[in-house]
CSV table of C-alpha atoms in Angstrom, one decimal:
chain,number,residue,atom,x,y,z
G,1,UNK,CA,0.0,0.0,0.0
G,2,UNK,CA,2.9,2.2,1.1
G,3,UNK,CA,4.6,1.5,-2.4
G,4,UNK,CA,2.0,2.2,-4.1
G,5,UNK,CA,1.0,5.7,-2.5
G,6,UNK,CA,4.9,6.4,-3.4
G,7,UNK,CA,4.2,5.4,-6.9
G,8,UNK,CA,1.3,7.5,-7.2
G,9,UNK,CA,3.1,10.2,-5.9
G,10,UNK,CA,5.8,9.8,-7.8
G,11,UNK,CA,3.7,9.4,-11.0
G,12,UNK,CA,2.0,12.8,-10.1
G,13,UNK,CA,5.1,15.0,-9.3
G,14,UNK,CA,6.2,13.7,-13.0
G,15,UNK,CA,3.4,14.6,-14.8
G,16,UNK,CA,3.0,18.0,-12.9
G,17,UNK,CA,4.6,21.2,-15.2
G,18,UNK,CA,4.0,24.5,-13.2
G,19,UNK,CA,0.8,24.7,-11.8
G,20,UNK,CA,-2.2,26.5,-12.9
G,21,UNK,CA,-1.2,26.7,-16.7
G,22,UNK,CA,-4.2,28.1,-17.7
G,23,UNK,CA,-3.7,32.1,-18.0
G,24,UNK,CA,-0.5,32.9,-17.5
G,25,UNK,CA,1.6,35.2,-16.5
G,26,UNK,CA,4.2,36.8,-18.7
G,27,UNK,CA,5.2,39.7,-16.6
G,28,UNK,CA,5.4,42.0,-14.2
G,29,UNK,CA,6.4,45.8,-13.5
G,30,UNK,CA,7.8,45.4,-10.8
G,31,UNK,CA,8.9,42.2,-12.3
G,32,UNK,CA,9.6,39.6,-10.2
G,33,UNK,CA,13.2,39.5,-8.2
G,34,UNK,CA,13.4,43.3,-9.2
G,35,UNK,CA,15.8,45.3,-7.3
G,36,UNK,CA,14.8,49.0,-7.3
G,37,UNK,CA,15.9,51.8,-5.9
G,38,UNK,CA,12.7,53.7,-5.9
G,39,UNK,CA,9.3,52.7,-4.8
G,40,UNK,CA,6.6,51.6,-7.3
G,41,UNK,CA,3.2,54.1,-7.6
G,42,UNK,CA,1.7,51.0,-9.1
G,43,UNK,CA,1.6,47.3,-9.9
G,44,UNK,CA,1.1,45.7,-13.4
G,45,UNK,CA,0.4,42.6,-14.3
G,46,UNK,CA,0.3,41.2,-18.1
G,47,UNK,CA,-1.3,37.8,-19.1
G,48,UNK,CA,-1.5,35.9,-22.2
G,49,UNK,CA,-5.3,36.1,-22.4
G,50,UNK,CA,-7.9,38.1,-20.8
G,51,UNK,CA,-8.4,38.0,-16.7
G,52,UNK,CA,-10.4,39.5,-14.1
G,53,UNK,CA,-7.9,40.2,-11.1
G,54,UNK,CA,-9.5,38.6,-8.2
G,55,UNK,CA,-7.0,38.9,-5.1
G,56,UNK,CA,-3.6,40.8,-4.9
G,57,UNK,CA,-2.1,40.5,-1.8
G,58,UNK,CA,1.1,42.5,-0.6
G,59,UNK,CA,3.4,41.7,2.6
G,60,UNK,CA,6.2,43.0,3.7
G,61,UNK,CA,8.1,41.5,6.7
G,62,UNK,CA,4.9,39.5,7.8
G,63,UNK,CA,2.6,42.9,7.8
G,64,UNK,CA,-0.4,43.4,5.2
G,65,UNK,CA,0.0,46.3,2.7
G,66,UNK,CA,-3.6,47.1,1.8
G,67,UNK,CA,-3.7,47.0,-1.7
G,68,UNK,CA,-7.3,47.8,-3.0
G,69,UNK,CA,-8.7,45.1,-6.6
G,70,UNK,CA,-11.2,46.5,-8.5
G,71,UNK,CA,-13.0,43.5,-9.4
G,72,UNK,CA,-15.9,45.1,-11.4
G,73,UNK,CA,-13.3,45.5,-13.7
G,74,UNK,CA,-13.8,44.1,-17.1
G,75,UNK,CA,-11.3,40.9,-18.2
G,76,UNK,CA,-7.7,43.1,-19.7
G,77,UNK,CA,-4.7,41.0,-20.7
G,78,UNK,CA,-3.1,43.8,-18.1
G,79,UNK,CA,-4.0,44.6,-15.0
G,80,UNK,CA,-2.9,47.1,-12.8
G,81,UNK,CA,-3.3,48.5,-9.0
G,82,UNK,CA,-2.3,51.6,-7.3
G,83,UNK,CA,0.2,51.1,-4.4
G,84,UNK,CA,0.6,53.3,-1.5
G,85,UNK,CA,3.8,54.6,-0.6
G,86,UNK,CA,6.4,52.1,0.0
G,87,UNK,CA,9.4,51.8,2.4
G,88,UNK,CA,12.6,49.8,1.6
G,89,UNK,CA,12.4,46.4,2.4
G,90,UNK,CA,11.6,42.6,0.3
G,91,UNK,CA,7.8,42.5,-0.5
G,92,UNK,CA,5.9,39.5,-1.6
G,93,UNK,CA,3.1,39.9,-3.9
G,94,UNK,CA,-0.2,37.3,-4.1
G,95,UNK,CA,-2.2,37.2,-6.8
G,96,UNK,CA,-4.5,35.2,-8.4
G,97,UNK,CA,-7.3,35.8,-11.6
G,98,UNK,CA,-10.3,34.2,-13.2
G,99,UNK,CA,-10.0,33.9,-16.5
G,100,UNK,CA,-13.7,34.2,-18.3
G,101,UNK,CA,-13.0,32.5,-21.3
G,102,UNK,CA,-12.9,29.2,-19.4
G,103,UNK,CA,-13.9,30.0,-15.8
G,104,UNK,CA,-10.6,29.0,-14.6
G,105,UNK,CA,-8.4,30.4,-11.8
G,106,UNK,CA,-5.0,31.2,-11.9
G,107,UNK,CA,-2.4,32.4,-9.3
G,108,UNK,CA,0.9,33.3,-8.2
G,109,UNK,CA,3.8,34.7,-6.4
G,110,UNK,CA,6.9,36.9,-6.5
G,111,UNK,CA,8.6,39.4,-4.7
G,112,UNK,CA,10.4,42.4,-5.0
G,113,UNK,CA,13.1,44.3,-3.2
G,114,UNK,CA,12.9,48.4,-2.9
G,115,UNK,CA,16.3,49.1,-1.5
G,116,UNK,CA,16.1,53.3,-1.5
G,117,UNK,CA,15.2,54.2,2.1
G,118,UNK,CA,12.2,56.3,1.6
G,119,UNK,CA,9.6,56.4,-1.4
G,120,UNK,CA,10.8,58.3,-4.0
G,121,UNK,CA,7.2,59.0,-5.6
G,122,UNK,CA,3.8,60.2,-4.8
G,123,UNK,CA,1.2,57.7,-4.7
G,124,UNK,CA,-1.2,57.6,-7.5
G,125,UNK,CA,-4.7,58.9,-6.7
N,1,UNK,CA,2.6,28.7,-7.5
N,2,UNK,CA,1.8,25.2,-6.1
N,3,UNK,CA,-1.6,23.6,-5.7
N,4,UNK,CA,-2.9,24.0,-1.9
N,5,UNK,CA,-5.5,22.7,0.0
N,6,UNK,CA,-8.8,24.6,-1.3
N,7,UNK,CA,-7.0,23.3,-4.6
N,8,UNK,CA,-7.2,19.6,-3.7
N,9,UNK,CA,-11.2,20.3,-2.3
N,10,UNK,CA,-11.8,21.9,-5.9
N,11,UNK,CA,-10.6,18.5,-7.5
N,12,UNK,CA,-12.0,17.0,-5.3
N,13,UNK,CA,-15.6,18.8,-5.9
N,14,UNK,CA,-14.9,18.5,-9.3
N,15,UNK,CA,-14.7,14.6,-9.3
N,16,UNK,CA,-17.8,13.9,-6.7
N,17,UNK,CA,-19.7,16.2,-9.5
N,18,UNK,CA,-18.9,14.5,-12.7
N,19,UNK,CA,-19.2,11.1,-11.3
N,20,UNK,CA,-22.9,12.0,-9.7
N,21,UNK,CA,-24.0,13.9,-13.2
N,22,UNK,CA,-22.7,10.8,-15.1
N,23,UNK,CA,-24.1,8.2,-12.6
N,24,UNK,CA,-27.6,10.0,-13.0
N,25,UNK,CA,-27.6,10.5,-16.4
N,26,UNK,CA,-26.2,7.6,-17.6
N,27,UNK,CA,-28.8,5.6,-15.4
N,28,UNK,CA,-31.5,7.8,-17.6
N,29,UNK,CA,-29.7,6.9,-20.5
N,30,UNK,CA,-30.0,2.8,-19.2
N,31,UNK,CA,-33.4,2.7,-17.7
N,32,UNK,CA,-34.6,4.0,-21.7
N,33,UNK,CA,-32.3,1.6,-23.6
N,34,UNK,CA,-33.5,-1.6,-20.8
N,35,UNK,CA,-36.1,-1.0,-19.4
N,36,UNK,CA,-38.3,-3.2,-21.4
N,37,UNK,CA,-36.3,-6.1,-19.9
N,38,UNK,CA,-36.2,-4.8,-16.4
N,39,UNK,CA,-38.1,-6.0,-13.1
N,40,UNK,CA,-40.7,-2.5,-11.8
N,41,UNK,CA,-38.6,-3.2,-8.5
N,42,UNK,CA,-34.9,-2.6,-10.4
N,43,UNK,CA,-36.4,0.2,-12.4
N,44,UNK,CA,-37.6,2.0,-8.8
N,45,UNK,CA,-34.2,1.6,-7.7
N,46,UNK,CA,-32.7,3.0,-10.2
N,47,UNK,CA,-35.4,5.8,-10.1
N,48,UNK,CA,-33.7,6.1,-6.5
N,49,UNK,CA,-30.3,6.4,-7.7
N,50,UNK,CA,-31.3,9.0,-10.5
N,51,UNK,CA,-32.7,10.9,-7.8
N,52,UNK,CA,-29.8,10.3,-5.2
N,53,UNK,CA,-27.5,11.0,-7.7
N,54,UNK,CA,-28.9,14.4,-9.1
N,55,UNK,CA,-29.1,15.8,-5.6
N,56,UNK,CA,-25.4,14.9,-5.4
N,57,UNK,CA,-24.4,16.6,-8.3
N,58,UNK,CA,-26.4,19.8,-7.4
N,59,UNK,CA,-24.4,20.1,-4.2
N,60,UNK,CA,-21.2,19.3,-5.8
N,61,UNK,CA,-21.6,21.7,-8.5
N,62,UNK,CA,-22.1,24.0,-5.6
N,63,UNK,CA,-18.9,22.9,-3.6
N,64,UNK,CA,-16.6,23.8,-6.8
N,65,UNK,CA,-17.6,27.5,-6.8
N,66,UNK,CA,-17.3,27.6,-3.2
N,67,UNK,CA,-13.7,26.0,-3.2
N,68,UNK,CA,-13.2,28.1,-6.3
N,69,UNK,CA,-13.5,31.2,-4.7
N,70,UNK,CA,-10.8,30.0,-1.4
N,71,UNK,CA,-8.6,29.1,-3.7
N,72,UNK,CA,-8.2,32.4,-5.5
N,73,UNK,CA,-8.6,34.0,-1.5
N,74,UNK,CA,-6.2,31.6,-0.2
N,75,UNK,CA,-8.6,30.6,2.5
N,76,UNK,CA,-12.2,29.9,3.9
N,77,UNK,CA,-12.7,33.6,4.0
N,78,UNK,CA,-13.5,33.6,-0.2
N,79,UNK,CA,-16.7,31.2,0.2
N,80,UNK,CA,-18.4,34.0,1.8
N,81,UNK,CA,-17.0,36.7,0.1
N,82,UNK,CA,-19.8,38.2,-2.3
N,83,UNK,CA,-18.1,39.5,-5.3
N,84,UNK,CA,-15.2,36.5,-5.7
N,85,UNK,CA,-18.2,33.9,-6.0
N,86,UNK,CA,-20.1,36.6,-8.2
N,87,UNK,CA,-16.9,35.7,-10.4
N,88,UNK,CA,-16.5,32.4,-10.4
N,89,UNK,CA,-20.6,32.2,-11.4
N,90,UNK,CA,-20.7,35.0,-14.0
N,91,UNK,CA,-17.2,33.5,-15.7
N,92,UNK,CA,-18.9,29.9,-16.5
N,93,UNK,CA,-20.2,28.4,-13.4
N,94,UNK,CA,-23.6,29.9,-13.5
N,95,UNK,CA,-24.1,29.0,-17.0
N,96,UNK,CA,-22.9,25.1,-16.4
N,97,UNK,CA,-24.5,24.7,-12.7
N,98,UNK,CA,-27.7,26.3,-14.3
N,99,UNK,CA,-28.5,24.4,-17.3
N,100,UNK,CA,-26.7,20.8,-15.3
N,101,UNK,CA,-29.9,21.5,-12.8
N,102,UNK,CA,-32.0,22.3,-15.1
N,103,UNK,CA,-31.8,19.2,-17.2
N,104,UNK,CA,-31.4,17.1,-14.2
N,105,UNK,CA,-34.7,18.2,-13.2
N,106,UNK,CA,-36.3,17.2,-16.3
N,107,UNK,CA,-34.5,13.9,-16.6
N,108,UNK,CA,-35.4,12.9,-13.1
N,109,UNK,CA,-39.3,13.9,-13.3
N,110,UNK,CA,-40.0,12.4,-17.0
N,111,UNK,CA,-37.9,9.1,-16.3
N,112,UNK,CA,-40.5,8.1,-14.2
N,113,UNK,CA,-43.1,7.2,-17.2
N,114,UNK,CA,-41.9,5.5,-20.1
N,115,UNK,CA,-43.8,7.8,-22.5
N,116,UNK,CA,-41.4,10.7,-21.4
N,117,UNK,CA,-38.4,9.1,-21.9
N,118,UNK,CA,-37.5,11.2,-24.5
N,119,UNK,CA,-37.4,14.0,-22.7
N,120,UNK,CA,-35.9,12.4,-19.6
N,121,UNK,CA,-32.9,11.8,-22.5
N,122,UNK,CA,-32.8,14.9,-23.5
N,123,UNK,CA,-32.7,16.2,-19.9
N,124,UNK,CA,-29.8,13.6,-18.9
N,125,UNK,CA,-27.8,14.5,-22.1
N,126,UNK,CA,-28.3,18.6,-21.1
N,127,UNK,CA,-26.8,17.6,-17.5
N,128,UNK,CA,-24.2,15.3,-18.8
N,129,UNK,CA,-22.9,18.5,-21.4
N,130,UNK,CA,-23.2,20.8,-18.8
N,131,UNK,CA,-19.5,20.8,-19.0
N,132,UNK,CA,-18.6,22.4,-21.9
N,133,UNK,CA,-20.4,25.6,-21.1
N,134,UNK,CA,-17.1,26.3,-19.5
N,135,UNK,CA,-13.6,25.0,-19.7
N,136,UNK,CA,-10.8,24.5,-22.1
N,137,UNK,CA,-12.7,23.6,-25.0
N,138,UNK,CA,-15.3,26.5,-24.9
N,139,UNK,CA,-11.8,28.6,-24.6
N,140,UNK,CA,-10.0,27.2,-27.8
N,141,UNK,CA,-12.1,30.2,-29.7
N,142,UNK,CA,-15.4,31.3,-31.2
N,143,UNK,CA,-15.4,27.9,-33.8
N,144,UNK,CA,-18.2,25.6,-32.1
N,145,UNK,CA,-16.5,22.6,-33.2
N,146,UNK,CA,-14.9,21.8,-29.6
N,147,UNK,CA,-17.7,22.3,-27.9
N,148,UNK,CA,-19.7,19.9,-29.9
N,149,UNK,CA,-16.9,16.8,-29.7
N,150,UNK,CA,-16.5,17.6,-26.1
N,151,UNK,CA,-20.6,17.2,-26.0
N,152,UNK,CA,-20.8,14.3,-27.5
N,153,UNK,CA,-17.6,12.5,-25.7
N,154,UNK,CA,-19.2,13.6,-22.2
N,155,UNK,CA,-22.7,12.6,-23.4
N,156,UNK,CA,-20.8,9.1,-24.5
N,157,UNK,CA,-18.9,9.1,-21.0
N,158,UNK,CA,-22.3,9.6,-19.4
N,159,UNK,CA,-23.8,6.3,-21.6
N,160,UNK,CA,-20.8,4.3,-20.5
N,161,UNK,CA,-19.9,4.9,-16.7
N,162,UNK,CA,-23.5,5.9,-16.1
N,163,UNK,CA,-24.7,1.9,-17.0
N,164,UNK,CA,-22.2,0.8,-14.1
N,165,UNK,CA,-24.7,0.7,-11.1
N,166,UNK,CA,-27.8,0.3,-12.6
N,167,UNK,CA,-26.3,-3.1,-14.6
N,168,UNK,CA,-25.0,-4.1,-11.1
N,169,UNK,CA,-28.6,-3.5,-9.7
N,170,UNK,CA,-29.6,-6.3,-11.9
N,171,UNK,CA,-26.7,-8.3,-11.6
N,172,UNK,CA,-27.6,-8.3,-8.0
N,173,UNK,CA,-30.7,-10.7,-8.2
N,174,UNK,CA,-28.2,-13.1,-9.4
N,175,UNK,CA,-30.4,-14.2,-12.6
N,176,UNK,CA,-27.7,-15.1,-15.3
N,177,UNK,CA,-30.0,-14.9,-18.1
N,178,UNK,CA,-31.8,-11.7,-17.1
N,179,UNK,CA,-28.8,-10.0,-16.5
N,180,UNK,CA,-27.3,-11.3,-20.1
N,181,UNK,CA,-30.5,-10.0,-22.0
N,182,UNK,CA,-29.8,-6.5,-20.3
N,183,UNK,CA,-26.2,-7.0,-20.4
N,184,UNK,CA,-26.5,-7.9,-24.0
N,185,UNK,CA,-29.0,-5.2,-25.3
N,186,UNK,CA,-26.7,-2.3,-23.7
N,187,UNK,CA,-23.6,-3.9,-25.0
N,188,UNK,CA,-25.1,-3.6,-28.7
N,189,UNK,CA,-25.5,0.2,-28.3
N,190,UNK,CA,-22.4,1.1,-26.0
N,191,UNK,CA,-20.1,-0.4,-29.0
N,192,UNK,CA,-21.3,2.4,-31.1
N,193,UNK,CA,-21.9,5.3,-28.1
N,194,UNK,CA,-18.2,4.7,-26.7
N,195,UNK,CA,-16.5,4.3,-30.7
N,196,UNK,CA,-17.8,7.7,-30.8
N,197,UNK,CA,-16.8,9.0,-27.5
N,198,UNK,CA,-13.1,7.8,-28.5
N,199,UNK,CA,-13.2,9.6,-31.9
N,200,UNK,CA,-14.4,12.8,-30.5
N,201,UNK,CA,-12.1,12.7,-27.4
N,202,UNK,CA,-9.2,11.8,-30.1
N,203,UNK,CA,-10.4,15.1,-32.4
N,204,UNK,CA,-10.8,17.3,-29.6
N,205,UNK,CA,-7.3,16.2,-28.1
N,206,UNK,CA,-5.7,16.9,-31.3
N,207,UNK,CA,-7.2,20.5,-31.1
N,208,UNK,CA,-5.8,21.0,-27.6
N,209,UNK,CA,-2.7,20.0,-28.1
N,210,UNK,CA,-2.8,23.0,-30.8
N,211,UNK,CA,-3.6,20.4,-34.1
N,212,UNK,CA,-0.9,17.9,-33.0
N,213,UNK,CA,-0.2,14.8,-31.0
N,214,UNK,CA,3.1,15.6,-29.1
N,215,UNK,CA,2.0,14.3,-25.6
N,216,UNK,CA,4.8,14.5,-23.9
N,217,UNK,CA,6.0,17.6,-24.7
N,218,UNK,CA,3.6,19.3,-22.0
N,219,UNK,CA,2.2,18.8,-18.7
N,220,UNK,CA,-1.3,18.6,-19.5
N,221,UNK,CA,-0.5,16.0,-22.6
N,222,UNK,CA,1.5,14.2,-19.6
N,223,UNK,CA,-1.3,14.1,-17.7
N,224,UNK,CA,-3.9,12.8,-20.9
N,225,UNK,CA,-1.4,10.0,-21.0
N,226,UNK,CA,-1.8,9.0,-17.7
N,227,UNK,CA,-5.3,9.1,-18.2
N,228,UNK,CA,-5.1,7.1,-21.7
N,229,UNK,CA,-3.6,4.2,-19.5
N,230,UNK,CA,-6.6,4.0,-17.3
N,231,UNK,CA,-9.0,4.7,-20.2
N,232,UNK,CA,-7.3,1.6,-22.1
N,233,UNK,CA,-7.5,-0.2,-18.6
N,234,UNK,CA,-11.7,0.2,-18.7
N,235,UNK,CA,-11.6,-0.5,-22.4
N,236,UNK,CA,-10.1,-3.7,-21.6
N,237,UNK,CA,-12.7,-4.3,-19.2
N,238,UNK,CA,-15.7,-3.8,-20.9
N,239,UNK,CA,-14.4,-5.8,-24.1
N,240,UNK,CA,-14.3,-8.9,-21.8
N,241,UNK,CA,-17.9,-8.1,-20.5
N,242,UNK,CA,-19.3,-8.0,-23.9
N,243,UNK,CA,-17.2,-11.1,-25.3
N,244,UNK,CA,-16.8,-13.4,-22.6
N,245,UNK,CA,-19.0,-12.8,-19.8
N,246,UNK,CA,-22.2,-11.9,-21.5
N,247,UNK,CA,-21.9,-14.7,-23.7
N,248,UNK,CA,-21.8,-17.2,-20.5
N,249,UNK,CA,-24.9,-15.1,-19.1
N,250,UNK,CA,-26.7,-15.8,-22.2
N,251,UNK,CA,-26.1,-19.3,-21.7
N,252,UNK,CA,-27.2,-19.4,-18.3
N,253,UNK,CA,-23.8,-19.9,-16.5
N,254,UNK,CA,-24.2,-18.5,-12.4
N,255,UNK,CA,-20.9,-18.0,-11.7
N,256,UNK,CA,-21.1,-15.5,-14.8
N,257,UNK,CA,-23.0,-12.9,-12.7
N,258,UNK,CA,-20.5,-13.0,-9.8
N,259,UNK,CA,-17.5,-12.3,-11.9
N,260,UNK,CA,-19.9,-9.5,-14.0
N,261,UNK,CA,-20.6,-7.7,-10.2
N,262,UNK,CA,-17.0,-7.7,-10.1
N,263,UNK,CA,-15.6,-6.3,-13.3
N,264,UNK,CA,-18.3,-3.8,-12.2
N,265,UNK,CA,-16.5,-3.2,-9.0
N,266,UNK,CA,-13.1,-2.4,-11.1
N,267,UNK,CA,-14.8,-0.7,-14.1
N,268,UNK,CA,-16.2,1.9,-11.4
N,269,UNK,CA,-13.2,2.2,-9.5
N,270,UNK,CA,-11.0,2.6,-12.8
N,271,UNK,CA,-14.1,5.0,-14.0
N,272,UNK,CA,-13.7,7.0,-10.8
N,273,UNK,CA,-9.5,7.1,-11.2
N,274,UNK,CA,-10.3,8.3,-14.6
N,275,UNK,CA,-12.4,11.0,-13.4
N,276,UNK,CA,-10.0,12.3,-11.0
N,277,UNK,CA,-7.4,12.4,-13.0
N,278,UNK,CA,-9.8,14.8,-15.5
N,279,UNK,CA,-10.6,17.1,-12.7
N,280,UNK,CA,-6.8,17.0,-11.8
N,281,UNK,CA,-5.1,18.0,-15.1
N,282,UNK,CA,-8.1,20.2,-16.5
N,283,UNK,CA,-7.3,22.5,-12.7
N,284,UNK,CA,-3.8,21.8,-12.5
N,285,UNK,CA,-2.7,22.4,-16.5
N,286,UNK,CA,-3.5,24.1,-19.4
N,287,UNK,CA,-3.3,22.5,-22.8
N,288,UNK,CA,-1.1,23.7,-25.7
N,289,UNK,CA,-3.6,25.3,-27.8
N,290,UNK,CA,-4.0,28.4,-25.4
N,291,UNK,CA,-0.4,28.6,-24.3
């Protein structure tokens, strides 16, 4: 029983390319690993198809940068969100879409380091 | 990003609802095709299961936008947030969980008379194509082609799988030669039902995989491999049936029934593998064709 649990483990981690292949992403500004010197006003997403942005999620040493999702939105192949004004520090960003084309979700993760130590921009309004 | 846990319940969902929309409207499909040669005491059982099973699938359909919406929250806090399920129903869901209850409806209430069993068809085969309202086949473009092979495969999926419990129903009374007429008469009509279902799937495949048969070049043609072995497992299975086993029944051999409640027990369970590893790869992967 225990081999064959392994098996079918096994036989699943094979088959498995990235996850949530659906609509992907084919970048980010700030893109992912990005080293900047200056803050972000915003955050853009581009997909391969057309998505409604469901969640984005932003964290930075374990506390919640409230990031707001227009979900009302109609399905872009780019998305984008204000940001508020950022400090220096590593930031992880969550994010995950619907695509209505064939109801699927798709989601992700990166992160981003601002290494200035104040933000060197306004945030949009 | 790596599937999580409201990921695995979303498969999970996924499965419990195809297997309950096939199971009731393949028992639809069954009770018109046999019920001629059935006993009023099977046919209310599998009135029961139809009924059973449709109530299932309503609630599982229900589960997958739930589980939908925490996956793309990240927790439990999406299945009662508002505008996420608003989402997930206005990109698809609606549309399939609509017209699956719809025509589940209408195939359990007019497979009660035999005069209505047209309709109760028609219902089953709405509830069993339910699926194409949404997924990758409706996405491959505006060219309806898709959509109708992917109809007719599920509606052939529904034929096959669907037969499983009510033929075990009247395996169950142990009567070798009753369970070889009906055995017999659905065997003569699933040859042509699942021929077509495999030449659609086949089409439809080739039109994912972006008009080509490269399987293992990509996850999700990694993952229809996987779920061709199974497939050929079942195929396997219900060739023996039909040459071996229903012949014996025919002839009246007893020890035929036993070994067909059997094969039953392994077509369902492969069935069920098969399943799961659809919901699986059509949550986990995305096929060439919209790369």
């Amino acid at each position: 029983m225990k081999g064959s649990m392994m098996t079918l483990a096994a036989a699943v981690m094979l088959l498995a390319g990235p996850a949530f292949g659906h609509a992907k992403l084919l970048r980010s500004v700030p893109a992912a690993d990005a080293q900047l010197q200056a803050a972000p006003t915003s955050l853009t997403l581009s997909f391969n198809e057309n998505v409604q942005l469901a969640v984005l999620s932003l964290t930075s040493g374990g506390k919640i940068i409230p990031v707001t999702v227009d979900r009302s939105r109609p399905a872009a192949p780019q998305v984008s969100v204000s940001l508020p004004a950022l400090s220096a520090g590593t930031y992880q960003v969550q994010w995950s879409a619907l695509s209505p084309d064939d109801g699927h979700v798709a989601k992700g993760t990166f992160a981003f380091v601002i290494s200035g130590k104040a933000p060197a921009v306004a945030p949009a309004r | 990003m790596s599937a999580g846990f409201w990921d695995a319940g979303l498969i999970v969902a996924k499965t419990v609802t195809y297997a309950a929309t096939f199971g009731a409207a393949g028992a639809v499909f069954f009770l018109t095709v046999c019920a001629a040669l059935m006993a009023a005491a099977e046919r209310q059982r599998i009135h029961r299961l139809v009924l059973a099973a449709a109530l299932l699938s309503v609630l599982g359909g229900g589960a997958q936008i739930l589980t939908s919406a925490a996956s793309m929250s990240g927790d439990a806090s999406g299945m009662m947030d508002g505008s996420l399920l608003g989402m997930v129903w206005q990109a698809g869901a609606g549309r399939a969980n609509g017209s699956r209850a719809l025509g589940l409806l209408v195939a359990v209430l007019a497979s009660r008379s035999q005069r209505t069993a047209w309709l109760a068809c028609l219902g089953a085969a709405a509830a069993a194509t339910s699926f194409a309202w949404i997924g990758h086949a409706r996405a491959l473009g505006p060219d309806a082609l898709p959509i109708l092979l992917l109809s007719l495969h599920l509606t052939g999926i529904a034929f096959w799988l669907g037969a499983l419990v009510p033929l075990s129903v009247i395996a169950a009374g142990g009567d070798p030669l009753h369970t070889g007429a009906a055995a017999a008469r659905f065997g003569s009509v699933a040859a042509l039902v699942v021929g077509a279902l495999l030449a659609a799937g086949a089409v439809l495949l080739w039109l994912l995989l972006g008009r080509s048969l490269a399987l293992w070049t990509s996850a999700y043609g990694r993952w229809v491999m996987f779920k061709l072995v199974w497939v050929a497992a079942i195929l396997c299975l219900a060739v023996f049936n039909k040459w071996r086993l229903t012949p014996r029944l025919l002839s009246g051999d007893r020890r035929a029934v036993a070994q067909l409640r059997n094969t039953i027990r392994v077509e369902m369970l492969v069935g069920g593998v098969i399943l799961a590893v659809t919901a699986t790869f059509t949550t986990l992967a995305g096929p060439p064709a919209l790369d």
